[in-house]
Amino acid sequence: MTDPRDPLGLRSDAPMLAAWLDATALAAEGRVLPMCVPGHKQRQDLVGSVVAGDSPFYGGLDTIKHADSLRVDAEERAARLWGADWCRFSVAGSTHGNQALALAVGVPGRDVIVNRTLHKSLLMGLVLAGLRPVWVRPEIDAASGLPAGVAVATVRDALAARPDACGVFLGDPTYVGTVSDLARHAAVAHGAGVPLLVDAAWAAHLGFHPGLPPHAIAAGADAMVTSAHKALPACTQGALVLAATGRLDRARLDRAFEATHTTSPTGSIMASIDAARALLAADGERLCARLIGGVAAARKRIAEVPGAAVLDGPGVEPTKLVVLLAGTGAHGHAVEADLIAAGMPVEMADRDTVIPIPTLADDEDQLAAFADVLVAAIERHRGRPRAVRVAAAWAVEPQPVMAPRDAFFAANQTVPASAAIGRVSAELIAPYPPGVPVLAPGELVTAEALEALREVAADGGRIAYAADPSLATFQVIR
Ligand SMILES: Cc1ncc(COP(=O)(O)O)c(C=O)c1O
């Protein structure tokens, strides 16, 4: 008999899911009187149903003493699926995964090659680990104003210039779905004797259909981080960190992972990662095929709109839908507002770009319905075509003068924007999304960076992590 709470019967291959189903069923029947946390004790008459389904991993899905064997069972299944030999499930997103990987390589003070279009979580990982980034930058495509993957030659040159570097960190695919040649990147990194670590936050589905690029581990990377809540149907915050440990130390990876993970992971997020992995194993290829087909149709429909374009071609992963608006004159924020009003919020919109995130959960009809509403919104806001402006996150040319960690801990002061130019930033400032820092601790505050941030703010974009999001003042090293 099918359990309506597990309609596809995933529990037979998903031990954490099975444990969560059992634990929450017992709680729903009122058959437990827990004398351990969480403090809601499975009652919904206090703060209400907001805590429904919350069962702690330790002490809920299994006893506090024994849940590690359940954890290892599920994580080993994921490791096998990705061809890795080490895996951990995180309830703190790829943010935590990136920081764990940063803590797992090198020693404070060592150089590490990193693409500058990194997510801010990795930059803070470098602060935690005391690594010194040697920035590599992608080519910016003039037609779209968006970054490609990082060229292999760029990383090879950086490694040649910094023979002491202890690793290469790449974000791949990029936020806009462009991919680099990870197999050649891995060969170059390994040729230099260092591991390749990949932030594949958006790419948990890659490698599960012949029409998709291989995932990072299959391409030869030593470790990858991916958000199960992004491309896969897991709960918000669910992420996986995977490694093929020939060049990495397993015990160090575990220590690095545990350093900043909660000791009280919630069972629902953990179980949802396990369930998403089981779904990918059982039916991933069919679901990916449906997604690829739906996105191809949506791309075609949108590209037929006069002035509109989509990112497409061999350097773009096929499930990504990146809509380019400059030729339509429509402003991305106006289009986004219409989409929100229609109940179709998108992941990112700036003046020239709208980025919805189709996933394995979307079928062809849903993607076609989205495309219809999007096209109507573009038509409603159509204006004079304009030239593409490269967004601040992609355009920034950092001028590092101090290691991020040194700057993070240095004494600082708050100064008016005009006095900040030429000083060293103490803070990380990123338009969000995409969360790529325009200013990082240890970098010179330049007139260009300030202008780029002001443009984002003036255009209605969100300036995240700045002590003063109005950008009237900046925190600089004293
Ligand atoms: C490239 C990249 N890496 C890491 C992250 C952080 O992921 P999470 O939200 O799962 O912590 C993001 C978030 O958007 C991202 O875009």
Coordinates of C-alpha atoms and ligand atoms in Angstrom, one line a residue:
M1 CA 0.0 0.0 0.0
T2 CA 1.4 3.4 -0.9
D3 CA 2.1 5.8 2.0
P4 CA 0.7 9.1 1.0
R5 CA 3.6 10.8 2.8
D6 CA 6.0 9.0 0.5
P7 CA 4.1 8.7 -2.8
L8 CA 7.0 7.3 -4.8
G9 CA 7.9 4.7 -2.2
L10 CA 11.4 6.2 -1.8
R11 CA 11.8 4.9 1.7
S12 CA 13.0 1.5 0.6
D13 CA 16.3 3.1 -0.7
A14 CA 16.3 6.1 1.7
P15 CA 17.1 5.2 5.3
M16 CA 16.9 8.7 6.7
L17 CA 13.6 9.3 5.0
A18 CA 12.3 6.0 6.4
A19 CA 13.4 7.1 9.9
W20 CA 11.8 10.5 9.5
L21 CA 8.5 9.0 8.3
D22 CA 8.5 6.7 11.3
A23 CA 9.5 9.3 13.9
T24 CA 7.0 11.9 12.7
A25 CA 4.2 9.3 12.5
L26 CA 4.8 8.3 16.1
A27 CA 4.7 12.0 17.1
A28 CA 1.5 12.6 15.1
E29 CA -0.1 9.7 17.0
G30 CA 0.9 11.2 20.3
R31 CA 2.9 8.2 21.2
V32 CA 6.1 10.0 22.3
L33 CA 6.8 12.1 25.4
P34 CA 10.3 13.3 24.5
M35 CA 12.5 14.4 27.4
C36 CA 15.1 15.8 25.0
V37 CA 15.2 18.7 22.6
P38 CA 13.6 20.2 20.5
G39 CA 11.7 22.2 23.1
H40 CA 8.4 22.1 21.3
K41 CA 8.2 18.4 22.3
Q42 CA 6.1 17.7 19.2
R43 CA 3.2 19.8 20.5
Q44 CA 1.4 22.1 18.1
D45 CA -0.7 23.9 20.7
L46 CA 2.1 26.3 21.6
V47 CA 3.6 28.0 18.6
G48 CA 1.3 26.0 16.3
S49 CA 1.9 24.0 13.2
V50 CA 5.0 25.9 12.2
V51 CA 7.0 23.1 14.0
A52 CA 5.0 20.3 12.3
G53 CA 7.4 17.7 10.8
D54 CA 10.3 18.9 12.8
S55 CA 12.2 15.9 14.3
P56 CA 15.8 16.2 15.3
F57 CA 18.2 14.0 13.5
Y58 CA 20.0 13.0 16.8
G59 CA 17.3 11.8 19.2
G60 CA 14.5 11.8 16.7
L61 CA 15.4 9.9 13.5
D62 CA 17.5 7.6 15.7
T63 CA 18.8 7.7 19.3
I64 CA 21.4 10.3 20.1
K65 CA 23.9 7.5 20.5
H66 CA 23.1 5.6 17.3
A67 CA 22.1 8.1 14.7
D68 CA 25.6 8.2 13.3
S69 CA 25.2 4.8 11.7
L70 CA 22.0 6.0 10.0
R71 CA 23.9 9.1 8.8
V72 CA 26.8 7.1 7.4
D73 CA 24.4 4.7 5.6
A74 CA 22.6 7.6 3.8
E75 CA 25.8 9.5 3.1
E76 CA 27.5 6.4 1.7
R77 CA 24.6 5.9 -0.7
A78 CA 25.1 9.5 -1.9
A79 CA 28.8 9.1 -2.2
R80 CA 28.2 6.0 -4.4
L81 CA 25.7 7.8 -6.6
W82 CA 28.2 10.6 -7.3
G83 CA 31.2 8.3 -7.6
A84 CA 32.8 9.8 -4.5
D85 CA 34.2 8.1 -1.5
W86 CA 33.3 10.7 1.1
C87 CA 30.0 12.6 1.6
R88 CA 28.4 14.7 4.2
F89 CA 24.9 16.1 4.4
S90 CA 24.6 19.7 5.5
V91 CA 21.6 21.5 6.9
A92 CA 23.4 24.8 6.3
G93 CA 23.5 25.0 2.6
S94 CA 26.4 25.2 0.2
T95 CA 27.4 28.2 2.3
H96 CA 28.5 25.7 5.0
G97 CA 29.9 23.3 2.4
N98 CA 32.1 26.0 0.9
Q99 CA 33.4 26.9 4.3
A100 CA 34.1 23.3 5.1
L101 CA 36.1 22.8 2.0
A102 CA 38.1 26.0 2.6
L103 CA 38.9 24.6 6.1
A104 CA 39.9 21.3 4.6
V105 CA 42.8 22.4 2.4
G106 CA 46.0 24.2 3.1
V107 CA 47.1 26.1 6.1
P108 CA 46.6 29.8 7.0
G109 CA 48.7 32.1 4.8
R110 CA 48.8 29.8 1.8
D111 CA 47.7 30.9 -1.6
V112 CA 44.7 29.4 -3.3
I113 CA 43.5 30.0 -6.8
V114 CA 39.8 31.1 -6.8
N115 CA 37.5 32.5 -9.5
R116 CA 36.4 36.0 -8.6
T117 CA 32.8 35.3 -9.5
L118 CA 32.7 33.3 -6.3
H119 CA 29.8 33.3 -3.9
K120 CA 30.4 35.3 -0.7
S121 CA 30.2 32.1 1.4
L122 CA 33.4 30.9 -0.1
L123 CA 35.1 34.2 0.5
M124 CA 34.1 34.0 4.2
G125 CA 35.5 30.4 4.1
L126 CA 38.8 31.9 3.0
V127 CA 38.6 34.3 6.0
L128 CA 37.9 31.3 8.3
A129 CA 40.7 29.3 6.9
G130 CA 43.2 32.1 6.5
L131 CA 43.8 31.3 2.8
R132 CA 45.0 34.0 0.4
P133 CA 43.0 34.2 -2.8
V134 CA 44.7 34.5 -6.1
W135 CA 41.9 35.7 -8.2
V136 CA 41.2 34.4 -11.7
R137 CA 38.5 35.9 -13.8
P138 CA 36.2 34.6 -16.4
E139 CA 35.7 36.1 -19.9
I140 CA 32.7 38.4 -20.0
D141 CA 30.5 37.7 -23.1
A142 CA 30.0 41.1 -24.8
A143 CA 26.5 40.3 -26.2
S144 CA 25.0 39.2 -22.8
G145 CA 27.3 41.0 -20.4
L146 CA 27.5 37.7 -18.5
P147 CA 30.5 35.6 -17.4
A148 CA 31.6 32.4 -19.1
G149 CA 33.3 29.7 -17.2
V150 CA 36.9 30.3 -16.3
A151 CA 39.4 29.4 -19.1
V152 CA 41.8 26.6 -18.4
A153 CA 44.7 28.6 -19.5
T154 CA 43.9 31.4 -17.0
V155 CA 44.1 28.9 -14.1
R156 CA 47.2 27.2 -15.6
D157 CA 48.9 30.6 -15.7
A158 CA 47.9 31.4 -12.1
L159 CA 49.2 28.1 -10.9
A160 CA 52.5 28.7 -12.7
A161 CA 52.8 32.1 -11.2
R162 CA 52.0 30.8 -7.7
P163 CA 53.7 27.4 -7.4
D164 CA 53.0 27.4 -3.6
A165 CA 49.2 27.5 -4.1
C166 CA 47.5 24.7 -2.2
G167 CA 44.4 24.3 -4.3
V168 CA 42.1 25.6 -7.0
F169 CA 38.5 26.6 -6.1
L170 CA 36.1 27.1 -9.0
G171 CA 32.4 28.0 -9.0
D172 CA 31.0 25.8 -11.8
P173 CA 28.5 26.2 -13.3
T174 CA 28.5 29.9 -12.8
Y175 CA 25.4 31.6 -11.4
V176 CA 24.2 32.1 -14.9
G177 CA 24.7 28.4 -15.9
T178 CA 27.9 28.8 -18.0
V179 CA 30.3 25.9 -17.6
S180 CA 34.0 25.5 -18.0
D181 CA 36.0 22.5 -19.0
L182 CA 36.3 20.8 -15.6
A183 CA 38.1 17.7 -16.8
R184 CA 40.9 19.9 -18.2
H185 CA 40.9 22.1 -15.1
A186 CA 41.2 18.9 -13.0
A187 CA 44.2 17.8 -15.1
V188 CA 45.9 21.1 -14.8
A189 CA 45.3 21.3 -11.0
H190 CA 46.6 17.7 -10.6
G191 CA 49.5 18.4 -12.8
A192 CA 50.5 21.2 -10.4
G193 CA 50.0 18.8 -7.5
V194 CA 46.9 20.5 -6.0
P195 CA 43.3 19.5 -5.6
L196 CA 40.4 21.0 -7.6
L197 CA 37.4 22.0 -5.4
V198 CA 34.2 22.9 -7.1
D199 CA 31.3 25.0 -5.8
A200 CA 28.5 23.3 -7.8
A201 CA 25.8 24.9 -5.7
W202 CA 23.4 25.0 -8.7
A203 CA 24.3 21.7 -10.2
A204 CA 23.1 18.7 -8.2
H205 CA 21.4 17.4 -11.3
L206 CA 24.5 17.5 -13.6
G207 CA 25.7 14.1 -14.8
F208 CA 22.4 12.4 -14.5
H209 CA 21.4 12.6 -18.2
P210 CA 23.6 12.2 -21.3
G211 CA 22.5 15.7 -22.5
L212 CA 24.0 17.3 -19.4
P213 CA 27.6 18.1 -18.6
P214 CA 29.2 15.6 -16.2
H215 CA 29.2 16.6 -12.5
A216 CA 32.4 17.8 -11.0
I217 CA 33.5 14.5 -9.4
A218 CA 33.0 12.7 -12.6
A219 CA 35.0 15.3 -14.4
G220 CA 37.9 14.6 -12.0
A221 CA 37.5 17.2 -9.3
D222 CA 38.5 16.2 -5.8
A223 CA 35.5 17.7 -4.0
M224 CA 32.3 19.4 -4.8
V225 CA 29.6 21.2 -2.9
T226 CA 26.0 21.3 -4.1
S227 CA 22.7 22.5 -2.8
A228 CA 20.1 19.8 -2.7
H229 CA 17.6 22.5 -2.2
K230 CA 18.5 24.3 -5.4
A231 CA 18.4 21.8 -8.3
L232 CA 16.9 18.9 -6.4
P233 CA 13.6 18.8 -4.6
A234 CA 15.0 18.8 -1.0
C235 CA 14.2 21.2 1.9
T236 CA 15.6 24.6 2.0
Q237 CA 19.2 24.6 3.4
G238 CA 19.9 20.9 2.4
A239 CA 23.3 20.5 0.8
L240 CA 25.9 17.8 0.0
V241 CA 29.6 17.9 0.2
L242 CA 31.3 15.1 -1.8
A243 CA 34.9 14.2 -2.2
A244 CA 37.1 11.7 -4.0
T245 CA 39.7 11.7 -1.4
G246 CA 43.0 10.7 -3.2
R247 CA 44.4 14.2 -2.7
L248 CA 42.3 15.2 0.4
D249 CA 42.5 13.8 3.9
R250 CA 39.2 12.3 5.0
A251 CA 39.7 13.0 8.7
R252 CA 40.5 16.6 7.9
L253 CA 37.4 16.9 5.7
D254 CA 35.3 15.6 8.6
R255 CA 36.9 18.0 11.1
A256 CA 36.4 20.9 8.6
F257 CA 32.8 19.9 8.0
E258 CA 32.0 19.6 11.8
A259 CA 33.8 22.8 12.6
T260 CA 30.9 25.0 11.5
H261 CA 27.9 22.6 11.2
T262 CA 25.3 22.6 13.9
T263 CA 25.4 19.8 16.4
S264 CA 21.6 19.6 16.2
P265 CA 20.7 19.1 12.5
T266 CA 17.0 18.8 11.8
G267 CA 15.9 15.4 10.6
S268 CA 13.5 16.8 8.0
I269 CA 16.3 18.5 6.0
M270 CA 18.6 15.5 6.4
A271 CA 15.9 13.1 5.3
S272 CA 14.9 15.3 2.4
I273 CA 18.5 15.2 1.1
D274 CA 18.4 11.4 1.4
A275 CA 15.0 11.3 -0.4
A276 CA 16.2 13.6 -3.2
R277 CA 19.2 11.4 -3.7
A278 CA 17.0 8.3 -3.9
L279 CA 14.8 10.0 -6.4
L280 CA 17.8 11.0 -8.5
A281 CA 19.0 7.4 -8.4
A282 CA 15.6 5.9 -9.3
D283 CA 14.3 8.4 -11.8
G284 CA 16.9 11.1 -12.4
E285 CA 17.4 10.5 -16.1
R286 CA 13.7 10.8 -16.9
L287 CA 13.2 13.9 -14.8
C288 CA 16.3 15.5 -16.3
A289 CA 15.0 14.7 -19.8
R290 CA 11.7 16.3 -19.0
L291 CA 13.5 19.4 -17.6
I292 CA 15.8 19.7 -20.6
G293 CA 12.9 19.5 -22.9
G294 CA 10.8 22.0 -21.0
V295 CA 13.6 24.5 -20.8
A296 CA 14.5 24.1 -24.5
A297 CA 10.8 24.9 -25.4
A298 CA 10.8 27.9 -23.0
R299 CA 14.1 29.2 -24.5
K300 CA 12.7 28.9 -28.0
R301 CA 9.5 30.7 -27.1
I302 CA 11.3 33.6 -25.3
A303 CA 14.0 33.9 -28.1
E304 CA 11.2 34.5 -30.6
V305 CA 10.1 37.7 -28.7
P306 CA 11.4 40.7 -30.6
G307 CA 14.5 42.0 -28.8
A308 CA 14.6 39.3 -26.2
A309 CA 17.3 36.6 -26.1
V310 CA 18.3 33.7 -23.9
L311 CA 21.7 32.3 -23.0
D312 CA 22.2 29.2 -25.1
G313 CA 24.9 27.1 -26.7
P314 CA 27.5 24.6 -25.7
G315 CA 28.9 26.6 -22.9
V316 CA 25.6 26.9 -21.1
E317 CA 24.1 24.0 -19.1
P318 CA 20.8 22.9 -20.8
T319 CA 18.5 23.3 -17.8
K320 CA 19.3 27.0 -17.2
L321 CA 17.0 29.7 -18.3
V322 CA 18.6 33.1 -18.4
V323 CA 16.5 35.7 -20.1
L324 CA 18.2 38.8 -21.7
L325 CA 16.0 41.9 -21.8
A326 CA 18.2 44.7 -23.1
G327 CA 16.9 44.5 -26.7
T328 CA 13.3 44.7 -25.4
G329 CA 13.8 47.9 -23.4
A330 CA 11.8 46.2 -20.6
H331 CA 13.4 46.6 -17.1
G332 CA 14.0 43.3 -15.3
H333 CA 12.6 44.6 -12.0
A334 CA 9.3 45.6 -13.7
V335 CA 9.1 42.2 -15.3
E336 CA 10.0 40.5 -12.0
A337 CA 7.2 42.5 -10.2
D338 CA 4.6 41.2 -12.6
L339 CA 5.9 37.7 -12.2
I340 CA 5.7 38.0 -8.4
A341 CA 2.1 39.3 -8.7
A342 CA 1.3 36.3 -10.9
G343 CA 2.7 34.0 -8.1
M344 CA 5.8 33.1 -10.1
P345 CA 8.7 34.7 -8.2
V346 CA 12.1 34.3 -9.9
E347 CA 15.5 33.8 -8.4
M348 CA 17.1 36.9 -9.8
A349 CA 16.3 40.0 -11.8
D350 CA 18.3 43.0 -12.6
R351 CA 17.9 45.6 -15.3
D352 CA 19.0 43.4 -18.2
T353 CA 18.5 39.9 -16.9
V354 CA 15.8 37.7 -15.4
I355 CA 16.8 34.3 -14.1
P356 CA 14.0 31.8 -13.1
I357 CA 15.2 28.5 -11.7
P358 CA 13.5 25.6 -13.4
T359 CA 14.1 22.3 -11.5
L360 CA 13.3 18.6 -11.7
A361 CA 10.0 19.6 -10.1
D362 CA 8.8 21.5 -13.1
D363 CA 7.1 19.8 -16.0
E364 CA 6.7 21.1 -19.6
D365 CA 3.3 22.6 -19.0
Q366 CA 4.5 24.6 -16.0
L367 CA 7.5 25.9 -17.9
A368 CA 5.3 26.8 -20.8
A369 CA 2.8 28.6 -18.5
F370 CA 5.8 30.5 -16.9
A371 CA 7.1 31.5 -20.4
D372 CA 3.6 32.8 -21.3
V373 CA 3.4 35.1 -18.3
L374 CA 7.0 36.2 -18.7
V375 CA 6.5 37.1 -22.4
A376 CA 3.3 39.0 -21.5
A377 CA 5.2 40.9 -18.8
I378 CA 8.0 41.8 -21.3
E379 CA 5.4 43.1 -23.7
R380 CA 3.8 45.2 -21.0
H381 CA 7.0 46.8 -20.1
R382 CA 8.6 47.0 -23.6
G383 CA 10.6 50.2 -24.2
R384 CA 13.5 51.6 -26.2
P385 CA 16.2 48.9 -26.7
R386 CA 19.3 49.7 -24.8
A387 CA 22.9 48.5 -24.7
V388 CA 23.8 45.7 -22.2
R389 CA 25.4 46.9 -19.0
V390 CA 27.7 44.4 -17.3
A391 CA 26.5 44.0 -13.7
A392 CA 28.7 45.0 -10.9
A393 CA 29.2 41.4 -9.7
W394 CA 30.7 40.4 -13.0
A395 CA 32.6 43.6 -13.8
V396 CA 34.5 44.1 -10.6
E397 CA 38.3 44.2 -10.9
P398 CA 39.4 43.6 -7.3
Q399 CA 42.5 45.4 -6.0
P400 CA 43.6 43.2 -3.1
V401 CA 46.2 44.7 -0.7
M402 CA 45.7 42.5 2.4
A403 CA 44.7 38.9 3.0
P404 CA 40.9 38.7 3.6
R405 CA 41.4 37.2 7.1
D406 CA 43.9 40.0 8.2
A407 CA 41.5 42.6 7.0
F408 CA 38.5 41.0 8.6
F409 CA 40.1 41.1 12.0
A410 CA 41.9 44.4 11.6
A411 CA 40.8 47.5 13.6
N412 CA 38.4 49.5 11.4
Q413 CA 36.6 52.8 11.2
T414 CA 33.5 54.1 9.5
V415 CA 34.1 56.9 7.0
P416 CA 31.9 58.8 4.5
A417 CA 31.9 57.2 1.0
S418 CA 34.0 60.0 -0.5
A419 CA 36.7 59.4 2.1
A420 CA 36.6 55.6 1.6
I421 CA 38.1 55.7 -1.9
G422 CA 41.7 54.5 -1.8
R423 CA 41.2 52.9 1.7
V424 CA 41.2 49.2 2.4
S425 CA 37.7 47.7 2.9
A426 CA 37.0 45.9 6.2
E427 CA 33.7 44.6 4.9
L428 CA 32.3 42.4 2.3
I429 CA 29.6 44.0 0.1
A430 CA 27.7 42.1 -2.5
P431 CA 24.6 42.8 -4.6
Y432 CA 22.3 39.9 -3.8
P433 CA 21.6 37.9 -5.9
P434 CA 24.0 36.8 -7.2
G435 CA 25.9 37.2 -3.9
V436 CA 29.3 37.8 -5.7
P437 CA 31.3 40.3 -3.6
V438 CA 32.0 43.6 -5.3
L439 CA 34.2 44.6 -2.3
A440 CA 35.8 42.1 0.0
P441 CA 37.8 42.6 3.2
G442 CA 41.4 43.6 2.2
E443 CA 40.5 45.2 -1.1
L444 CA 40.9 48.8 -2.1
V445 CA 37.7 50.7 -2.2
T446 CA 37.8 52.1 -5.8
A447 CA 35.7 54.7 -7.4
E448 CA 34.6 52.0 -9.9
A449 CA 33.4 49.7 -7.2
L450 CA 31.6 52.4 -5.4
E451 CA 29.9 53.6 -8.6
A452 CA 28.9 50.0 -9.5
L453 CA 27.4 49.5 -6.1
R454 CA 25.5 52.8 -6.3
E455 CA 24.2 51.9 -9.7
V456 CA 22.8 48.6 -8.3
A457 CA 21.2 50.5 -5.3
A458 CA 19.8 53.3 -7.5
D459 CA 18.2 50.6 -9.8
G460 CA 16.4 49.0 -6.8
G461 CA 18.9 46.1 -6.3
R462 CA 19.6 44.7 -2.8
I463 CA 23.0 45.7 -1.4
A464 CA 23.8 42.9 1.1
Y465 CA 26.2 42.6 4.0
A466 CA 27.3 46.2 4.0
A467 CA 27.3 47.9 7.5
D468 CA 25.5 50.8 5.7
P469 CA 23.4 49.5 2.8
S470 CA 22.6 53.0 1.8
L471 CA 26.3 53.2 0.8
A472 CA 26.7 56.6 2.5
T473 CA 29.5 55.2 4.7
F474 CA 32.0 52.4 4.5
Q475 CA 34.0 50.4 7.0
V476 CA 37.6 50.6 6.2
I477 CA 40.8 49.5 7.9
R478 CA 42.0 52.0 10.4
Ligands
LIG1 C1 27.5 29.8 -6.4 C2 26.8 29.7 -5.0 N1 27.5 29.0 -4.1 C3 27.0 28.9 -2.9 C4 25.7 29.4 -2.5 C5 25.2 29.2 -1.2 O1 24.2 28.3 -1.2 P1 23.2 28.0 0.0 O2 22.1 29.0 -0.2 O3 22.7 26.6 -0.2 O4 23.9 28.2 1.3 C6 25.0 30.1 -3.5 C7 23.7 30.7 -3.2 O5 23.0 31.2 -4.0 C8 25.6 30.3 -4.8 O6 25.0 30.9 -5.8

